[in-house]
Short mmCIF file of C-alpha atoms and ligand atoms in Angstrom, two decimals:
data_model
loop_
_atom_site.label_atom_id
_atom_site.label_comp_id
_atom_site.label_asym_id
_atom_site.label_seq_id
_atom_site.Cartn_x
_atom_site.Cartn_y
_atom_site.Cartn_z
CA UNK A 1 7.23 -2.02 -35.37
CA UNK A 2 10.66 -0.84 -35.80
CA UNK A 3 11.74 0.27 -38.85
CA UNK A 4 15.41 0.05 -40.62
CA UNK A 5 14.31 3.18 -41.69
CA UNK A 6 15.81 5.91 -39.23
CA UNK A 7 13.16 8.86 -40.24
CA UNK A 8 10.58 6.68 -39.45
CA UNK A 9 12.47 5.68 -35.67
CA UNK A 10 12.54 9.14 -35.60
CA UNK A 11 9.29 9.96 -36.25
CA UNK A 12 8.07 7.44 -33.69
CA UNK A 13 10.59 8.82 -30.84
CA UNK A 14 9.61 12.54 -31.42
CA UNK A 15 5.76 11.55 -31.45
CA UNK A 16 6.12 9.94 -28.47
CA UNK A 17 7.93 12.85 -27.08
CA UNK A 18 5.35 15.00 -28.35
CA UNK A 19 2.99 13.22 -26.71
CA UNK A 20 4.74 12.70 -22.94
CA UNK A 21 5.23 16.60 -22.82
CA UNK A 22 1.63 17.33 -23.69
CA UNK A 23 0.25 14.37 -21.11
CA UNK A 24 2.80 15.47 -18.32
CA UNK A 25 1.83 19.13 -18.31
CA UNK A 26 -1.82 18.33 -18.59
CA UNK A 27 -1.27 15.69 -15.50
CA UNK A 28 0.72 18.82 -13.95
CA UNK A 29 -2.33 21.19 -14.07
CA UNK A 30 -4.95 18.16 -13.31
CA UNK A 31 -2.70 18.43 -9.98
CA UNK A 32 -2.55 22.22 -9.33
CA UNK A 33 -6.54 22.59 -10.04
CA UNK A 34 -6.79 19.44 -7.44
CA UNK A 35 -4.65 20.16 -4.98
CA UNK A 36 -4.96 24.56 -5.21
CA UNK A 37 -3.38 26.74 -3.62
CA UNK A 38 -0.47 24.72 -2.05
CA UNK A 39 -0.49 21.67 -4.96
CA UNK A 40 0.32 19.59 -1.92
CA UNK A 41 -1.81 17.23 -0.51
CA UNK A 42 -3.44 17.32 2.84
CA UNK A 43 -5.31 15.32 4.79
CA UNK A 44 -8.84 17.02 4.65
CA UNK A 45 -11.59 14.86 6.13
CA UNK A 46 -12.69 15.09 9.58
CA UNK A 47 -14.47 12.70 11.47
CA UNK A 48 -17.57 12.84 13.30
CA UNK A 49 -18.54 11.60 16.64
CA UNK A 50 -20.12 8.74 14.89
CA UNK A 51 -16.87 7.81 12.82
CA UNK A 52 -14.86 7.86 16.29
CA UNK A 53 -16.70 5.31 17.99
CA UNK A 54 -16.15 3.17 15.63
CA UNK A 55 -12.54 3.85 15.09
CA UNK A 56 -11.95 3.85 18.62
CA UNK A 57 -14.45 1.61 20.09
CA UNK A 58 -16.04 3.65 22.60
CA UNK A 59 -19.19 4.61 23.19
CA UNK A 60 -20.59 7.94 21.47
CA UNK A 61 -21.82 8.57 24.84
CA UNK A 62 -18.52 8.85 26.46
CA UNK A 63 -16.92 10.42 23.75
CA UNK A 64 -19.93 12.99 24.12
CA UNK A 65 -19.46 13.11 27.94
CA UNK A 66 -15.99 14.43 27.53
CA UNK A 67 -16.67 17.29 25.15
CA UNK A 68 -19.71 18.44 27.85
CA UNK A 69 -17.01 18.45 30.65
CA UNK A 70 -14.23 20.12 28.01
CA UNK A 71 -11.98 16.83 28.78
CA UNK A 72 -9.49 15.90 25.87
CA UNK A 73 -9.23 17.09 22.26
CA UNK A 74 -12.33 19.34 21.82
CA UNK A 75 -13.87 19.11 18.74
CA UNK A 76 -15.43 21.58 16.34
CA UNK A 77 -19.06 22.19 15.50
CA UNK A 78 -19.56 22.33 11.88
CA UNK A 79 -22.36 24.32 10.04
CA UNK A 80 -24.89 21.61 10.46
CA UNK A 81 -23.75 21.50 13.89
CA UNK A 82 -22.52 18.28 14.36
CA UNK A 83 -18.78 17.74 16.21
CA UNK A 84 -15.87 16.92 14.16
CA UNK A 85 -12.77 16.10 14.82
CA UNK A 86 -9.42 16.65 12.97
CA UNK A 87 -7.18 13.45 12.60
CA UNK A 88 -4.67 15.16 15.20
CA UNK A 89 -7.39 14.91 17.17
CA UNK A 90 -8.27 11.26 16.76
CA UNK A 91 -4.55 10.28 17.64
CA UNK A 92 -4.55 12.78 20.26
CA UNK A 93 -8.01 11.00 21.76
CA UNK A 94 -5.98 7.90 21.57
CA UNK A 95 -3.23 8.68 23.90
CA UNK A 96 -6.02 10.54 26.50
CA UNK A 97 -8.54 7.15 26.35
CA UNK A 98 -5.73 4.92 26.53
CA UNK A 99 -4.76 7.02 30.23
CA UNK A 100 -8.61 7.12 31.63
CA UNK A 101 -8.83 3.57 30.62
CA UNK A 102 -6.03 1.35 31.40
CA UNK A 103 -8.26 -2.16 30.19
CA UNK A 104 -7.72 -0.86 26.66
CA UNK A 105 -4.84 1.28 26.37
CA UNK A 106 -3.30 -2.01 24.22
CA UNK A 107 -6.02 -1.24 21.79
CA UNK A 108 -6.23 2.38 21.71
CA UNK A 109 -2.11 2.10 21.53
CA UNK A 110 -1.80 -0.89 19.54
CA UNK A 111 1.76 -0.28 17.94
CA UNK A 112 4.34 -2.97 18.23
CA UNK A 113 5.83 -3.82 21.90
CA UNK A 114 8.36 -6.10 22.56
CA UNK A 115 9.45 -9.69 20.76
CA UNK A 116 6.43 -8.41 17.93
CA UNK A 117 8.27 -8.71 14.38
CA UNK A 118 8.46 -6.38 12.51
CA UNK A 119 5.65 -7.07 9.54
CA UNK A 120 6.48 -6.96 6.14
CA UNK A 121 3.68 -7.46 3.71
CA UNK A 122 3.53 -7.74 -0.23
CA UNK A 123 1.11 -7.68 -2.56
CA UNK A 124 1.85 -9.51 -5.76
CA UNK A 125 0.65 -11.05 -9.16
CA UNK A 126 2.14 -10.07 -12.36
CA UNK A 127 -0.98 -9.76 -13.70
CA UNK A 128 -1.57 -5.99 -14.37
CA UNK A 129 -4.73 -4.26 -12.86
CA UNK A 130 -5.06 -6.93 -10.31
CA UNK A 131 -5.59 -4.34 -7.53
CA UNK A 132 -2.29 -4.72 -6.19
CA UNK A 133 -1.72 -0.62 -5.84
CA UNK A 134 -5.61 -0.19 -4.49
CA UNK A 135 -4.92 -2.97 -2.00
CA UNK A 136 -1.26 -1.76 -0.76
CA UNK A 137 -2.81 1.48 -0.16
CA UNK A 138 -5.98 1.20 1.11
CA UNK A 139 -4.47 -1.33 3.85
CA UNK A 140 -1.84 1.28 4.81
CA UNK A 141 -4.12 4.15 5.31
CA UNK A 142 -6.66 1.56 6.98
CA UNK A 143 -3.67 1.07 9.65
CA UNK A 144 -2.67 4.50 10.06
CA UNK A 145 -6.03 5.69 11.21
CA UNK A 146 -5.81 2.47 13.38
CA UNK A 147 -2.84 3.86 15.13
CA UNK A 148 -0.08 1.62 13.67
CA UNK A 149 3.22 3.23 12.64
CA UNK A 150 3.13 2.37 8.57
CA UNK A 151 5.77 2.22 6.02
CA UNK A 152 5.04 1.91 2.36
CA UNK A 153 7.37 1.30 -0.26
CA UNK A 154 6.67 1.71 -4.17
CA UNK A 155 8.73 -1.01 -6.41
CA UNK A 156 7.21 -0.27 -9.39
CA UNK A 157 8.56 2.05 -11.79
CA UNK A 158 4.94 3.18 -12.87
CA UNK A 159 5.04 4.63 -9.20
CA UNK A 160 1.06 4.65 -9.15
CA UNK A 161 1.25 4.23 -5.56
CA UNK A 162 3.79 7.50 -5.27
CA UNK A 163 1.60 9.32 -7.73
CA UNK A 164 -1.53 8.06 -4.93
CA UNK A 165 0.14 9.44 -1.86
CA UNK A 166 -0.03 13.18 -4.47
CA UNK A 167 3.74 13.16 -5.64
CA UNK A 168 4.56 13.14 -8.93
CA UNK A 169 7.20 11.06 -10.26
CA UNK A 170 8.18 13.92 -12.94
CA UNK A 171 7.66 16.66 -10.94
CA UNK A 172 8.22 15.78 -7.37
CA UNK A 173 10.99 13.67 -7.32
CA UNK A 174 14.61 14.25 -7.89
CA UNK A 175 17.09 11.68 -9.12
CA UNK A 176 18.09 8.99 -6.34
CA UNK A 177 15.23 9.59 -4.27
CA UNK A 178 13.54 6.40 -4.46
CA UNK A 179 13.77 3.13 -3.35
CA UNK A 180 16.27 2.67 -6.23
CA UNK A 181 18.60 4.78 -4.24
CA UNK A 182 18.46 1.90 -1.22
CA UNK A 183 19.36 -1.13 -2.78
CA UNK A 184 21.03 0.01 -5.71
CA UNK A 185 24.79 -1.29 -6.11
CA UNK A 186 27.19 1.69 -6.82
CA UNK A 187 28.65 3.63 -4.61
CA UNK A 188 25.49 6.28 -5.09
CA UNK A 189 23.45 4.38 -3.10
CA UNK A 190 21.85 5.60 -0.20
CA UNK A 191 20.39 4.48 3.39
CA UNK A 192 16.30 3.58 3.05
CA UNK A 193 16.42 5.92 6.34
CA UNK A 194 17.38 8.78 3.62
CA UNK A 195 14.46 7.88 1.03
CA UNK A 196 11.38 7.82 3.59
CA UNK A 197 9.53 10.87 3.46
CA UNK A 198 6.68 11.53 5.50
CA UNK A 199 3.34 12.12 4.24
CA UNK A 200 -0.03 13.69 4.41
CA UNK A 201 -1.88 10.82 5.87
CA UNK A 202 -1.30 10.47 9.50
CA UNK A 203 1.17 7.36 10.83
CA UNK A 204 2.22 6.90 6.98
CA UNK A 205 5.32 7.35 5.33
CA UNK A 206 6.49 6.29 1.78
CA UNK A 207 9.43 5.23 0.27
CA UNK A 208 8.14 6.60 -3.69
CA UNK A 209 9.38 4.38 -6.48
CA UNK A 210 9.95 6.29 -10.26
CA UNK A 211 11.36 4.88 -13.63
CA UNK A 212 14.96 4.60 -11.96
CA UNK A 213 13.57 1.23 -10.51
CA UNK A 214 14.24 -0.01 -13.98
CA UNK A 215 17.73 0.14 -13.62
CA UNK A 216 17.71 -2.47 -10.70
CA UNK A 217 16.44 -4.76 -13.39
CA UNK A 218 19.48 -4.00 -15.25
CA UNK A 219 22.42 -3.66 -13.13
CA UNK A 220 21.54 -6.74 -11.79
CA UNK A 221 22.85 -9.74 -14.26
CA UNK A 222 26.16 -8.07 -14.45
CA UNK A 223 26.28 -7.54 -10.41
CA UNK A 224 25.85 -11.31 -10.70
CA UNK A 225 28.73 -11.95 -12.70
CA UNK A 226 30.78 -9.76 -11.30
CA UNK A 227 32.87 -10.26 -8.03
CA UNK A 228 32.26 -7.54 -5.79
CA UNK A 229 29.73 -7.86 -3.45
CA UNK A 230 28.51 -5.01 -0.41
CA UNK A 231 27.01 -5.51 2.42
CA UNK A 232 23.75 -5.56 1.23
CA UNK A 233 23.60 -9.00 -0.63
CA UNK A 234 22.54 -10.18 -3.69
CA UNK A 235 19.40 -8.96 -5.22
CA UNK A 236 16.87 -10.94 -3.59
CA UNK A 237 18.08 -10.06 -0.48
CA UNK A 238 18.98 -6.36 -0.88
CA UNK A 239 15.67 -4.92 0.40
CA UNK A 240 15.14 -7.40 2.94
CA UNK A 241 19.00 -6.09 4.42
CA UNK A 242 17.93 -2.55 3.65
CA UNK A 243 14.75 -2.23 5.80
CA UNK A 244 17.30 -3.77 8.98
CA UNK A 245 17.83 -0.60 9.53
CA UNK A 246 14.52 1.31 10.21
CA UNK A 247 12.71 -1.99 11.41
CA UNK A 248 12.46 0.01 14.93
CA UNK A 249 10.45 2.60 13.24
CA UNK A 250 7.75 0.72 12.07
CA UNK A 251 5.01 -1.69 12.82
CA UNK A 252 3.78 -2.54 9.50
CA UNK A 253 5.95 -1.88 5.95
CA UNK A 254 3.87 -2.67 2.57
CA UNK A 255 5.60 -3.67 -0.47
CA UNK A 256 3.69 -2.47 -3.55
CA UNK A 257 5.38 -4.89 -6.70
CA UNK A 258 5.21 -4.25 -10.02
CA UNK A 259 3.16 -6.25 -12.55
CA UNK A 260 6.44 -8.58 -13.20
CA UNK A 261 8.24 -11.13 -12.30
CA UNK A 262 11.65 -9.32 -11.99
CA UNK A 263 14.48 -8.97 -9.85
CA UNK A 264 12.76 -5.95 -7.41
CA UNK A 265 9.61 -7.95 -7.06
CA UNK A 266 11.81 -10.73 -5.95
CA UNK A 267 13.60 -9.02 -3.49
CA UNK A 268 9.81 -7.85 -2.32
CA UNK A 269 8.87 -11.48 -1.97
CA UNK A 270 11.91 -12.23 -0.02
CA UNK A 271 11.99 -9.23 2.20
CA UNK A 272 8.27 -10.10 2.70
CA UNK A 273 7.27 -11.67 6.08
CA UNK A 274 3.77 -12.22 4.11
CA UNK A 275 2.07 -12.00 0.75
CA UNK A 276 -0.93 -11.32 -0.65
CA UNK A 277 -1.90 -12.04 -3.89
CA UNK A 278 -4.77 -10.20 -5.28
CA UNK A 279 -6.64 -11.82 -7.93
CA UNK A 280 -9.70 -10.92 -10.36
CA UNK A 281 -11.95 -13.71 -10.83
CA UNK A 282 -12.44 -14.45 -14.30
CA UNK A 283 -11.00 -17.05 -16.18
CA UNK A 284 -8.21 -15.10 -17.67
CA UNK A 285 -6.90 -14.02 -14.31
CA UNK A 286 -7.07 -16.95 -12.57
CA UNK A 287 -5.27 -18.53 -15.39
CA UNK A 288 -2.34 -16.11 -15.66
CA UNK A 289 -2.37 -16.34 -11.64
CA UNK A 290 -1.53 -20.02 -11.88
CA UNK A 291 1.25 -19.02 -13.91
CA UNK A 292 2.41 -16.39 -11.38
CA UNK A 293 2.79 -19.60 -9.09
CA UNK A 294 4.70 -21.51 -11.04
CA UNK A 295 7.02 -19.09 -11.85
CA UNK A 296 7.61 -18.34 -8.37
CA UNK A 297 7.94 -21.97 -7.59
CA UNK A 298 10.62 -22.63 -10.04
CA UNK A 299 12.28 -19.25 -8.72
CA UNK A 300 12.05 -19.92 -5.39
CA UNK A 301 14.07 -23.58 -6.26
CA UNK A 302 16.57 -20.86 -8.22
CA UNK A 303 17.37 -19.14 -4.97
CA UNK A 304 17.37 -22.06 -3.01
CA UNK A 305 20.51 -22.39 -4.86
CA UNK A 306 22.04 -19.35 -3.23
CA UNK A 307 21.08 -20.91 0.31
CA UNK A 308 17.46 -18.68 0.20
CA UNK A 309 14.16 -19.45 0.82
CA UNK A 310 11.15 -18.41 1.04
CA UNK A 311 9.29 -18.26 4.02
CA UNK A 312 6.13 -16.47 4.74
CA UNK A 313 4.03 -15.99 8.40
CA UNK A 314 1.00 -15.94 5.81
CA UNK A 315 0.40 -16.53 2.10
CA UNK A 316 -3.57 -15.39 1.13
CA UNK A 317 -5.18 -15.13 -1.79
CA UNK A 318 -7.55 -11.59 -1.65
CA UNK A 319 -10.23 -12.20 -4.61
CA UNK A 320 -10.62 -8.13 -5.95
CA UNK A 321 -12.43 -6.19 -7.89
CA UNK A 322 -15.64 -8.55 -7.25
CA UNK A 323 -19.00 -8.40 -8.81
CA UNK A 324 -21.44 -10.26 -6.23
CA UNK A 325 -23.92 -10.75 -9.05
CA UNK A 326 -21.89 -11.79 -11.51
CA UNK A 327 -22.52 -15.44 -12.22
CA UNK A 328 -19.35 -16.29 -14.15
CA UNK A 329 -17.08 -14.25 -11.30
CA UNK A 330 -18.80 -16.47 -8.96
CA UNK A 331 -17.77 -18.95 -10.29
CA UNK A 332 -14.44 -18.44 -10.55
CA UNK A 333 -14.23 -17.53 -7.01
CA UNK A 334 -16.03 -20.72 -5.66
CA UNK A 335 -13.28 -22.59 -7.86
CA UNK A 336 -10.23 -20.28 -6.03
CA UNK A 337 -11.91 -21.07 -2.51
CA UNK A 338 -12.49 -24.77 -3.43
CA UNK A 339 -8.79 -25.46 -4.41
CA UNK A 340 -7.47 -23.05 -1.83
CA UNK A 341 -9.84 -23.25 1.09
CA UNK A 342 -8.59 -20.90 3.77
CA UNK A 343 -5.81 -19.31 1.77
CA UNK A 344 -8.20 -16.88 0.51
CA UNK A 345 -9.18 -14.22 2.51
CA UNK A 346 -12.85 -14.84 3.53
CA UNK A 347 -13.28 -11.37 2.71
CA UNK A 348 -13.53 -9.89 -0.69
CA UNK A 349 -12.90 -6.43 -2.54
CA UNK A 350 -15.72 -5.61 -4.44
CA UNK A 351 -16.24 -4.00 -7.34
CA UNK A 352 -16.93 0.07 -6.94
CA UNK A 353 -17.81 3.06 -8.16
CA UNK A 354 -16.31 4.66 -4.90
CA UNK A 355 -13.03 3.24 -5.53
CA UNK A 356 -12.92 4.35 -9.32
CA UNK A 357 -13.79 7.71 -7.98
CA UNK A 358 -11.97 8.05 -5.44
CA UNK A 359 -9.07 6.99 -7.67
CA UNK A 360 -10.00 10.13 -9.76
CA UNK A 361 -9.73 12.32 -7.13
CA UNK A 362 -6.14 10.15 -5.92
CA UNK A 363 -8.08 9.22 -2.72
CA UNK A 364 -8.54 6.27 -0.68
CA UNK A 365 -11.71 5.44 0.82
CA UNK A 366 -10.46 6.39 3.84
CA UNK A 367 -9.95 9.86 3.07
CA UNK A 368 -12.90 10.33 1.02
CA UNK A 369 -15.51 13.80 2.64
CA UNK A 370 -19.04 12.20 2.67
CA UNK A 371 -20.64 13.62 -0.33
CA UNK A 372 -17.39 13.05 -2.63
CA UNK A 373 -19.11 9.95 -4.18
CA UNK A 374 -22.77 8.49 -3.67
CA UNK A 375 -22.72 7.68 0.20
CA UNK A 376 -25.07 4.59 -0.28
CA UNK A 377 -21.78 3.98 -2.63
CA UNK A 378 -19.22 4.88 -0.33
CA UNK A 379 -21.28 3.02 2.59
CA UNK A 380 -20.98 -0.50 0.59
CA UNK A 381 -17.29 -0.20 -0.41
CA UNK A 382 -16.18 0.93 3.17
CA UNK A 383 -17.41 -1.74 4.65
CA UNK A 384 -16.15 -4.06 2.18
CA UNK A 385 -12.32 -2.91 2.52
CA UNK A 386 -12.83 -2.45 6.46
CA UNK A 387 -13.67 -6.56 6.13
CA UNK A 388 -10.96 -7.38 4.03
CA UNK A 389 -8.64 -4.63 6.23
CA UNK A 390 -9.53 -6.02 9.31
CA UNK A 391 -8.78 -9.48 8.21
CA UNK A 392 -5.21 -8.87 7.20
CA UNK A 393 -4.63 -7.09 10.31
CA UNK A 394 -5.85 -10.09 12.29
CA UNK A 395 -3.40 -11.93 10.99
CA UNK A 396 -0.87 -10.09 11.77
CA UNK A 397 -1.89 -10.04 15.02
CA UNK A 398 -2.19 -13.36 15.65
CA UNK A 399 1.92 -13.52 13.68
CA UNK A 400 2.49 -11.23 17.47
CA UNK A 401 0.63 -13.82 19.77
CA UNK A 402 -2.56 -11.25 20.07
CA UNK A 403 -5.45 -12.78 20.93
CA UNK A 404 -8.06 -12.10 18.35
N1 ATP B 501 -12.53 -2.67 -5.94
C1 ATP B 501 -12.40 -1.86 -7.01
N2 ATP B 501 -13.48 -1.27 -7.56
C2 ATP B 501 -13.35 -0.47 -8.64
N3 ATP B 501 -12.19 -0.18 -9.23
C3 ATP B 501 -11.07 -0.73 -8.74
C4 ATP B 501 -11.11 -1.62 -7.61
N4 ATP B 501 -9.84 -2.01 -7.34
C5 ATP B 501 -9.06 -1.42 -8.26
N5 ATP B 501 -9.79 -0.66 -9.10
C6 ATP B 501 -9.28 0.12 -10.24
O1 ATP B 501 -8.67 -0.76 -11.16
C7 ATP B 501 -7.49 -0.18 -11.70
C8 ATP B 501 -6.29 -1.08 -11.42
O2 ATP B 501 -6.10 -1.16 -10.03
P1 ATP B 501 -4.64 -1.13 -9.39
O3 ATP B 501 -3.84 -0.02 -9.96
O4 ATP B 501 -4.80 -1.19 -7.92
O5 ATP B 501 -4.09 -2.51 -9.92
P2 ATP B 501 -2.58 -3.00 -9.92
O6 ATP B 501 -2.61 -4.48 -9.78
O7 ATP B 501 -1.77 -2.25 -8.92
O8 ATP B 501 -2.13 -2.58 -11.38
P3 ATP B 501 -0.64 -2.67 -11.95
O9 ATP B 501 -0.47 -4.12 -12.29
O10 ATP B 501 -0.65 -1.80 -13.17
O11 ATP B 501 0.29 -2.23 -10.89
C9 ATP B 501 -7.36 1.19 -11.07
O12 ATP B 501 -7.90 2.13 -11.94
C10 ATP B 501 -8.20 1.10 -9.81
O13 ATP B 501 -8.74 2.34 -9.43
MG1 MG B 502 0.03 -1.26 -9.17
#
């Protein structure tokens, strides 16, 4: 509550004060004791002969054919020695399958060629803790072991996706260095092309979002009133004209939104080719889902207005955070796939410990050393994000004329 009272503002402002410099320097050192000696992250796990075949789809045997004649990438034996290869490696091993074996080089190579969109995806729902951060990420890394060329962008000023990829909004970031900087109005903003920064996981980069997304959320009513204009539109279209100019670097951009209905998430939607919307099942959710949609309905009639609209290649519904044996959940999710039949994602994210844990750690499954968490654990939930993975990306494919 706010008090007329200015000590007791006051009090309030320096508590909370008192409090952000105690959390931020124990966040600082959770980091260095992480991430020792470098405090940067790295991309540590290696993959085994096993994890190849499947990534790659070849046979362990020829994978294990090459390595007895000392063809390609060579991998390393560790202690218990088994092979394992680095992630340079695994790209590498793309580029030398793709020449032995001309049938598949399209699936060992399997960026973007010619009259393929470019793919924009969003996930959305302005209900908080839906999964939209563990989704956006978990696809991105998913496609950069795949071999696509990925491009993630945080719009959310809690930056939990930036803090993910191991950069700290307080620490790591310097003013105008997020996506702020790109579709900002003054005259201090900057190209996206300036913002991207490269990270640890291979075939990844990230455009890191901080508190400065905020501002978009305020400059923007007055930009609206105002008459000048740039050449990057008005704000619904601002990120959509922004990523014009690195389309050619990319195969896949992911737009993580905030848990609001504001003007950035808007310009996500737009700049979207497709959405997902992750949902929890429980009644709750669902509920504050439906009015997710109808805000985005009347919205969308708003910028129809300004000559917009919204078109998407594909709008699904992922159900997350699912527990199989939970008889109410169920419930809720036979409800979602009975009113939205094959808008929802066949697949679903379920529920576990390996993603909490990994979370911990600021992993993805997909980085995750066997051992990290229960692998019985790690098993189950790999499989279940590969599903729901591998379903997104076959819709995208089929958005480039693939077959399936
Ligand atoms: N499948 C899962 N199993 C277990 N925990 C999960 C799962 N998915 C997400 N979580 C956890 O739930 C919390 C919320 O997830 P996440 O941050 O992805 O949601 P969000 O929709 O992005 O939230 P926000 O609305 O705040 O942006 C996180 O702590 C995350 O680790
Ligand atoms: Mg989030």
């Amino acid at each position: 509550m706010l008090h007329s009272a200015s000590h007791n503002v006051r009090d309030t402002a320096s508590k909370i004060e008192g409090y952000t410099a105690k959390l931020s320097a124990e966040l600082h050192d959770m980091r260095e004791t992480a991430y020792f000696p470098t405090a940067r992250k790295t991309f540590a796990r290696t993959f085994s002969t096993t994890d190849l075949a499947r990534l790659l789809k070849v046979p362990e045997s020829t994978l294990r054919q090459l390595t007895i004649e000392g063809k390609g990438p060579q991998p390393e034996r560790a202690e218990n020695n088994r092979r394992t290869y680095t992630v340079e490696q695994v790209k590498e091993l793309r580029t030398f399958l793709a020449a032995l074996r001309p049938d598949e080089a399209e699936e060992l190579l399997p960026q973007r060629r010619n009259g393929e969109k470019l793919q924009v995806i969003a996930t959305a729902n302005f209900k908080g803790g839906s999964s939209k951060t563990t989704t956006s990420i978990h696809l991105a890394h998913f496609l950069g072991l795949q071999g696509y060329r990925v491009l993630c962008i945080d719009l959310d000023p809690q930056a939990s996706m930036t803090a993910l990829f191991g950069i700290q909004p307080e620490f790591d970031l310097g003013e105008n260095e997020t996506a702020y900087a790109a579709i900002r109005y003054d005259n201090e903003r900057r190209s996206l092309a300036d913002v991207i920064r490269p990270t640890y996981f291979p075939g990844v980069d990230l455009v890191p979002g901080n508190l400065e997304l905020m501002d978009f959320e305020f400059d923007t009513p007055s930009y609206l009133t105002s008459r000048n204009r740039d050449d990057l539109g008005l704000f619904f279209e601002r990120m959509s004209n922004a990523l014009s100019h690195v389309e050619n670097r990319y195969d896949i951009v992911i737009l993580d939104t905030p848990p609001s209905l504001g003007y950035s998430t808007l310009a996500a939607l737009y700049a979207a080719t497709s959405l997902i919307i992750t949902v929890h099942p429980a009644m709750l959710d669902v509920a504050s889902c439906n009015q997710f949609l109808i805000m985005i309905s009347d919205l969308s009639e708003v910028l129809g207005q300004f000559g917009a609209r919204f078109e998407h290649d594909f709008f699904r519904f992922l159900l997350t955070r699912v527990n199989p044996n939970d008889g109410p959940q169920k419930y809720m999710s036979g409800v979602m796939r009975r009113l939205f039949g094959d808008d929802v994602l066949v697949a679903e994210a379920l529920e576990s410990t390996a993603i909490a844990g990994a979370a911990v750690a600021k992993k993805t499954l997909y980085e995750l050393e066997a051992g990290e968490v229960g692998r019985e654990a790690l098993k189950r939930a790999i499989e279940s994000a590969d599903r729901v993975n591998f379903e997104i990306l076959g819709l995208v494919q089929k958005v480039w004329g693939r077959s399936a």
